[in-house]
Each structure stands twice: as structure tokens, then as C-alpha cells.
């Protein structure tokens, strides 16, 4: 029986949901089922046989023809006037709905409930049971029950919409789907503070109260109703009806965060591969969902290879793949355009399923753009998407490259968007935006370095793809290149056959000056790195140590010059792990050995330079002409000395003569 108040309208009485008719031509006590055949419990023999599938109905013409226009046309429009058999395989609702129609025609009471009302309404429309044949016919009564009873109840609207899944296109043409969707949307968007109702997703067999009904078992007015109270109920709907409900909810102005949340809830219920790594695994307690082995369902991700094996262990059946593809395409089309309405992890898992199920390329591109909008929220496990296009590499590195490009384009557009602002507001926005963009890029750089470290273990990953992905971000995105060095070392370890040129090319993406001391110590002992890179690492490490010592000396300038450095060194060594100290000692030995080799090279260079100068002098001596004898050299020296003496004597005499003339000039001047 229908659990609602008695509805009375237009002189029609719906006595507690019981559908009856006051006129019937054949007196009967009911229907009897014998195997797959229905018989009327009466003494009058039947004169009409109706076949619907495997079920047969042995009825009488008059009760049916007096209320059905379609049966009238079939019987009286046929050339065979004694036609007593007809097939109605295409009747909506099937034999269950026709059974209720037959009972109504015979005047037997029918209990109207939400699960059967849509099928009964469509069957009445199919049989053309209009008011022209008889007042209060089945179309009028079922339509009134839908409008006045079902649409006023939340749960009954859900049940009727659920029952419409098998009634297409009749339910669509009769506007049952549209009216139920709008009713659900209106109730979901209403303010729940002033409403008492049952909402907590109870079993469907429990009838929910009417929209305006007050019951003691429902939450009180003071009890806060959670905003997601309606998620579980709308998640039982088929995807096309769910899309209709969400579209109606969007029109009524629901918050986009709640719309995104209900989409994620629906996807977790209908796409079991979205939550767990196995494709066929579903949520615990879900009925009808395929389940994998318990080991797979309870396993924790321990690397990309495990994830791939769990992902492609079993092929999805064709029918299930088609249904899931339709669900994914529909969900992508109704995701709100606002950022952060759904999580990045959800988008990436949806993208993984979309690639696996060969979803339409336009929708996949749209989904990739959505991931790029919030790429800084991505997790490594979600980025490890296998390559489904029969490529040699295990992971879809090109996909991550596209996601990164969408992220950079989005960051560029956001940084150039504020054009109509005052000068002060624009400056404040620019400073905040720069900080936000830099933080987002730094987070993306850390995620990308972790991804490169994981995919570098793939022996089929080409050097070009690795290098292009590593250089995709600007240099300012990384303040420390330790993660990038870890990825490079992992790639070198997995690809031992690289040439010297390829190793240098690979290491070119890393800035040795951005490595920490730990990374420098590891790189100094790394035999896989080229020698030139090791020298650069050692040089940068020495510069860092010198800068650190200089900074410490500047801080402790007021105290003694050497004692604080020694104490700080002891404190540093005491707080340093033993492995770090051993590595540091080994690095110092390597540095000292390199210094010694450098000094020896310098010494050899000086020796070679001296020898070269000696040889040059000898060559110059051999190239000059023969010199004169020693006697001639001595005579030339004596002649030079004589000339020098004569010149001195002449200068002395000239000076004396000038001195003697001076007094005479003086006396003449006086006289």
C-alpha cells in the first residue's frame, strides 16, 4: 500500500493509493497464475488471448475494448471479425504492467506505488486509455498520481526516475524523466534547515515521507543537515538520468563544489577501476561489481611496475567497457568549469580510464586541460599512467608532457589576466600572483622530479623524451636540483650502454651549483657520471664550503677568530650521522688527491718551461756571428776610458775659465 495521505482532487478519490474503477462488465474474484499463463477467476469462458513474450493472458474482450483505443483498432480494424488472439511484445513495462492494466479493466483494486507507476503510465499511453473512452480512465489516474503524490516526495521521485530506465523512449516522451529530474533538483537545492525529512540514504524499500510531511523519526530543526545528504540517492540513477538531474541542479544555482563532489561520488560507485589499482576492483560492499583477488585489492602501491601489472592483468569485457566509456564521457561533459571543483587525483584517474577505454579525443583533451589547471596538486601514483597505444615504453610520458604544457599555459594566462585594476591593487595582485605562481611551479618541479626518477627505470625510455621532460620547466622553478640528480643517476643506472656524449648530454639538464652537500658528496663518488661533471661538482662543493666558512667567520667576528670555528665544526660532526662523516672523509681524500695531482702537473709544467728557455738560449748563441779576440776587446775598452778622461779634462778647463771671467764683469759693472 502507498504510504501517504489521501489525495482528493477534481471529484476523484484516490483511496490511500488504491486504484479502482466503478464499472466492470465481468464479475471476477481475481486473477490466477498457472505456469506462464494468467486466467480470470470467473465462470465466463475467455474470448481473447494476449501474448507478451512468454506470458499469456486469457481475458475477455469487453472489459479491455471499452477502455483501450489501441485494442479497439486491432480487433475491429482487422478483416478477421472473430480475431481472438493478439501479440503485444512491444508494450512498455512488459507483462507486469499489462497485468495491472488488465486488473484495472476488470475493476480489481490496484495498489499504486512509486516503482510501478511509471510503467503503468506508459502502458496506459501505449494502449490509448484516454478519457474519450471512459471518464476516469487509466491515463488520467496515473498522471494525477504522478503529479500530486510522486513529485511531492523526494524518495519516490528517485524511485520513479530509476524505474524509467527500462521505459525509453516512452518515459522521455511523456516528460516523466524531466519532471522527476526537476523535482529532485529543486529539493536538493532547497535550504534544508527548515525541513524535516528522511534523507540518509536508507534502503529503497523504506518509503520516505512526503516533502512537507512531519515525522518524529526525521531530524529535528536544530539538527544540522549535511550538504551531501542527497549524494547517495542520486548515485543509484543511470548515467543519462544522473546527467539530467545534475544539469537541472546547475540551472538552479547549486554550488560548484557540491556538484563536483557528487560527480566524484557517482564515479566511485559506477567506475570501480577509478578507486583501486585493479580494473575490476570495486568498493567494499558494492553489489554487482567485479572483484579481483584479495591480494590485489588489499595491496599498497609499491612502484609503477606493480601498478601496470595490476592494471592490465585482465581485459575489460566489451559490454562493460562500452558502459564505462559512456559514463566517463558523460561525467567529463558535466564537470563544472571552475578550478578545484574536483580533485586533481580524481581527474588523473579518470584520464587513465579514458585513455584505456579509448574515449573521444576531444573529451580527453578537455580532461587534460582540466588536469593542467591544478597540476600542482597531482600525486606521483596518479601520474604513473601506462601507455595503452602499444608503445615500447611502459609509461605515457607524452601525456605528462602535455599536462605540463597545459599547466605552463594556464600559469602564463593567469599572470597576464589582471588588466583592469588600479595601480596599487595591481601591484599587490602581481606580488601575490608571483608568489603563488612560483610556489606552484616549485611544487610541480618536485612532482616532476619524482616522476622522472620513477620512469627512468624503464629501459625503453628514450634519452630525448627524458631530456625534454626534464627541461620543460623554467630554471627558476627549481631551487635545488637534488631530485633531478636522483632521476639522472637512476637513468644512468638503468641505461649502462650510453656513450660518453649521451651521458654529457643527459647531465647538461642539471645545474651543479644547485646541488646540496649530500648530493655533491654522492656525485663526487659516482662512477656513472662523466669526469667533467664530477670536477664541476667538486668545484661547486668547495665554493659552498668556503662561503659557509666565510659566513660563520663574519657572524663570529666579535669573538676569537679560530676557536668558534673549531667548536662549530665539532658540534657539526657530533650531530652528523656516521655514514655522512665517512662519505665526507672519502670526499676529502678525493679532493686532496686531485689537488696533489694538480700540483704535480704544475711542477712538471714549470720544469718543461725552464728546459724550453735553456734550449732557446742555446739556439740564440748558435745563431749569432763569431766575436773578436780578447786583445781587441781590451783595446777598445782602453780607448773608451781615454776618451772619457779627455772629455772630463776639457769640461774642467771650461769651468775654470768661466769662473775667472766672472769678477772682471762685476768690476766693469761697478765702474
mmCIF file with all atom_site columns, N, CA and C in Angstrom, residues 238-239 270-272 288 290 315-328 357:
data_model
loop_
_atom_site.group_PDB
_atom_site.id
_atom_site.type_symbol
_atom_site.label_atom_id
_atom_site.label_alt_id
_atom_site.label_comp_id
_atom_site.label_asym_id
_atom_site.label_entity_id
_atom_site.label_seq_id
_atom_site.pdbx_PDB_ins_code
_atom_site.Cartn_x
_atom_site.Cartn_y
_atom_site.Cartn_z
_atom_site.occupancy
_atom_site.B_iso_or_equiv
_atom_site.pdbx_formal_charge
_atom_site.auth_seq_id
_atom_site.auth_comp_id
_atom_site.auth_asym_id
_atom_site.auth_atom_id
_atom_site.pdbx_PDB_model_num
ATOM 1  N N  . UNK A 1 238 ? 20.833 5.828  -13.427 1.00 0.00 ? 238 UNK A N  1
ATOM 2  C CA . UNK A 1 238 ? 21.637 5.558  -14.615 1.00 0.00 ? 238 UNK A CA 1
ATOM 3  C C  . UNK A 1 238 ? 22.283 6.855  -15.079 1.00 0.00 ? 238 UNK A C  1
ATOM 4  N N  . UNK A 1 239 ? 23.364 6.743  -15.855 1.00 0.00 ? 239 UNK A N  1
ATOM 5  C CA . UNK A 1 239 ? 24.177 7.911  -16.158 1.00 0.00 ? 239 UNK A CA 1
ATOM 6  C C  . UNK A 1 239 ? 23.397 8.982  -16.906 1.00 0.00 ? 239 UNK A C  1
ATOM 7  N N  . UNK A 1 270 ? 30.235 3.820  -9.803  1.00 0.00 ? 270 UNK A N  1
ATOM 8  C CA . UNK A 1 270 ? 29.993 3.176  -11.087 1.00 0.00 ? 270 UNK A CA 1
ATOM 9  C C  . UNK A 1 270 ? 31.256 2.854  -11.869 1.00 0.00 ? 270 UNK A C  1
ATOM 10 N N  . UNK A 1 271 ? 32.397 3.386  -11.453 1.00 0.00 ? 271 UNK A N  1
ATOM 11 C CA . UNK A 1 271 ? 33.677 3.095  -12.113 1.00 0.00 ? 271 UNK A CA 1
ATOM 12 C C  . UNK A 1 271 ? 34.608 2.477  -11.075 1.00 0.00 ? 271 UNK A C  1
ATOM 13 N N  . UNK A 1 272 ? 34.507 1.173  -10.865 1.00 0.00 ? 272 UNK A N  1
ATOM 14 C CA . UNK A 1 272 ? 35.307 0.556  -9.795  1.00 0.00 ? 272 UNK A CA 1
ATOM 15 C C  . UNK A 1 272 ? 36.807 0.680  -10.026 1.00 0.00 ? 272 UNK A C  1
ATOM 16 N N  . UNK A 1 288 ? 27.216 -6.440 -7.395  1.00 0.00 ? 288 UNK A N  1
ATOM 17 C CA . UNK A 1 288 ? 27.243 -6.456 -8.842  1.00 0.00 ? 288 UNK A CA 1
ATOM 18 C C  . UNK A 1 288 ? 28.521 -5.962 -9.445  1.00 0.00 ? 288 UNK A C  1
ATOM 19 N N  . UNK A 1 290 ? 32.560 -6.241 -10.288 1.00 0.00 ? 290 UNK A N  1
ATOM 20 C CA . UNK A 1 290 ? 33.569 -7.270 -10.414 1.00 0.00 ? 290 UNK A CA 1
ATOM 21 C C  . UNK A 1 290 ? 34.646 -7.058 -9.379  1.00 0.00 ? 290 UNK A C  1
ATOM 22 N N  . UNK A 1 315 ? 41.456 -8.086 -19.296 1.00 0.00 ? 315 UNK A N  1
ATOM 23 C CA . UNK A 1 315 ? 40.786 -7.175 -20.210 1.00 0.00 ? 315 UNK A CA 1
ATOM 24 C C  . UNK A 1 315 ? 39.352 -6.962 -19.762 1.00 0.00 ? 315 UNK A C  1
ATOM 25 N N  . UNK A 1 316 ? 38.899 -5.727 -19.893 1.00 0.00 ? 316 UNK A N  1
ATOM 26 C CA . UNK A 1 316 ? 37.526 -5.414 -19.523 1.00 0.00 ? 316 UNK A CA 1
ATOM 27 C C  . UNK A 1 316 ? 36.590 -5.982 -20.583 1.00 0.00 ? 316 UNK A C  1
ATOM 28 N N  . UNK A 1 317 ? 35.511 -6.640 -20.185 1.00 0.00 ? 317 UNK A N  1
ATOM 29 C CA . UNK A 1 317 ? 34.558 -7.138 -21.181 1.00 0.00 ? 317 UNK A CA 1
ATOM 30 C C  . UNK A 1 317 ? 34.045 -6.007 -22.058 1.00 0.00 ? 317 UNK A C  1
ATOM 31 N N  . UNK A 1 318 ? 33.661 -6.370 -23.267 1.00 0.00 ? 318 UNK A N  1
ATOM 32 C CA . UNK A 1 318 ? 33.272 -5.359 -24.244 1.00 0.00 ? 318 UNK A CA 1
ATOM 33 C C  . UNK A 1 318 ? 32.059 -4.565 -23.783 1.00 0.00 ? 318 UNK A C  1
ATOM 34 N N  . UNK A 1 319 ? 31.044 -5.248 -23.255 1.00 0.00 ? 319 UNK A N  1
ATOM 35 C CA . UNK A 1 319 ? 29.832 -4.557 -22.810 1.00 0.00 ? 319 UNK A CA 1
ATOM 36 C C  . UNK A 1 319 ? 30.148 -3.631 -21.647 1.00 0.00 ? 319 UNK A C  1
ATOM 37 N N  . UNK A 1 320 ? 30.912 -4.128 -20.688 1.00 0.00 ? 320 UNK A N  1
ATOM 38 C CA . UNK A 1 320 ? 31.266 -3.300 -19.553 1.00 0.00 ? 320 UNK A CA 1
ATOM 39 C C  . UNK A 1 320 ? 32.121 -2.110 -19.984 1.00 0.00 ? 320 UNK A C  1
ATOM 40 N N  . UNK A 1 321 ? 33.033 -2.332 -20.928 1.00 0.00 ? 321 UNK A N  1
ATOM 41 C CA . UNK A 1 321 ? 33.865 -1.238 -21.419 1.00 0.00 ? 321 UNK A CA 1
ATOM 42 C C  . UNK A 1 321 ? 33.013 -0.173 -22.105 1.00 0.00 ? 321 UNK A C  1
ATOM 43 N N  . UNK A 1 322 ? 32.013 -0.595 -22.849 1.00 0.00 ? 322 UNK A N  1
ATOM 44 C CA . UNK A 1 322 ? 31.144 0.359  -23.525 1.00 0.00 ? 322 UNK A CA 1
ATOM 45 C C  . UNK A 1 322 ? 30.362 1.196  -22.521 1.00 0.00 ? 322 UNK A C  1
ATOM 46 N N  . UNK A 1 323 ? 29.843 0.539  -21.481 1.00 0.00 ? 323 UNK A N  1
ATOM 47 C CA . UNK A 1 323 ? 29.101 1.276  -20.449 1.00 0.00 ? 323 UNK A CA 1
ATOM 48 C C  . UNK A 1 323 ? 30.009 2.255  -19.715 1.00 0.00 ? 323 UNK A C  1
ATOM 49 N N  . UNK A 1 324 ? 31.209 1.807  -19.372 1.00 0.00 ? 324 UNK A N  1
ATOM 50 C CA . UNK A 1 324 ? 32.122 2.686  -18.651 1.00 0.00 ? 324 UNK A CA 1
ATOM 51 C C  . UNK A 1 324 ? 32.587 3.845  -19.539 1.00 0.00 ? 324 UNK A C  1
ATOM 52 N N  . UNK A 1 325 ? 32.764 3.580  -20.820 1.00 0.00 ? 325 UNK A N  1
ATOM 53 C CA . UNK A 1 325 ? 33.139 4.670  -21.724 1.00 0.00 ? 325 UNK A CA 1
ATOM 54 C C  . UNK A 1 325 ? 32.049 5.728  -21.772 1.00 0.00 ? 325 UNK A C  1
ATOM 55 N N  . UNK A 1 326 ? 30.798 5.293  -21.818 1.00 0.00 ? 326 UNK A N  1
ATOM 56 C CA . UNK A 1 326 ? 29.694 6.246  -21.840 1.00 0.00 ? 326 UNK A CA 1
ATOM 57 C C  . UNK A 1 326 ? 29.623 7.030  -20.530 1.00 0.00 ? 326 UNK A C  1
ATOM 58 N N  . UNK A 1 327 ? 29.878 6.371  -19.419 1.00 0.00 ? 327 UNK A N  1
ATOM 59 C CA . UNK A 1 327 ? 29.860 7.057  -18.127 1.00 0.00 ? 327 UNK A CA 1
ATOM 60 C C  . UNK A 1 327 ? 30.958 8.109  -18.072 1.00 0.00 ? 327 UNK A C  1
ATOM 61 N N  . UNK A 1 328 ? 32.174 7.735  -18.510 1.00 0.00 ? 328 UNK A N  1
ATOM 62 C CA . UNK A 1 328 ? 33.295 8.677  -18.456 1.00 0.00 ? 328 UNK A CA 1
ATOM 63 C C  . UNK A 1 328 ? 33.031 9.886  -19.347 1.00 0.00 ? 328 UNK A C  1
ATOM 64 N N  . UNK A 1 357 ? 40.049 3.162  -22.218 1.00 0.00 ? 357 UNK A N  1
ATOM 65 C CA . UNK A 1 357 ? 38.789 2.798  -22.869 1.00 0.00 ? 357 UNK A CA 1
ATOM 66 C C  . UNK A 1 357 ? 38.576 3.513  -24.195 1.00 0.00 ? 357 UNK A C  1
#
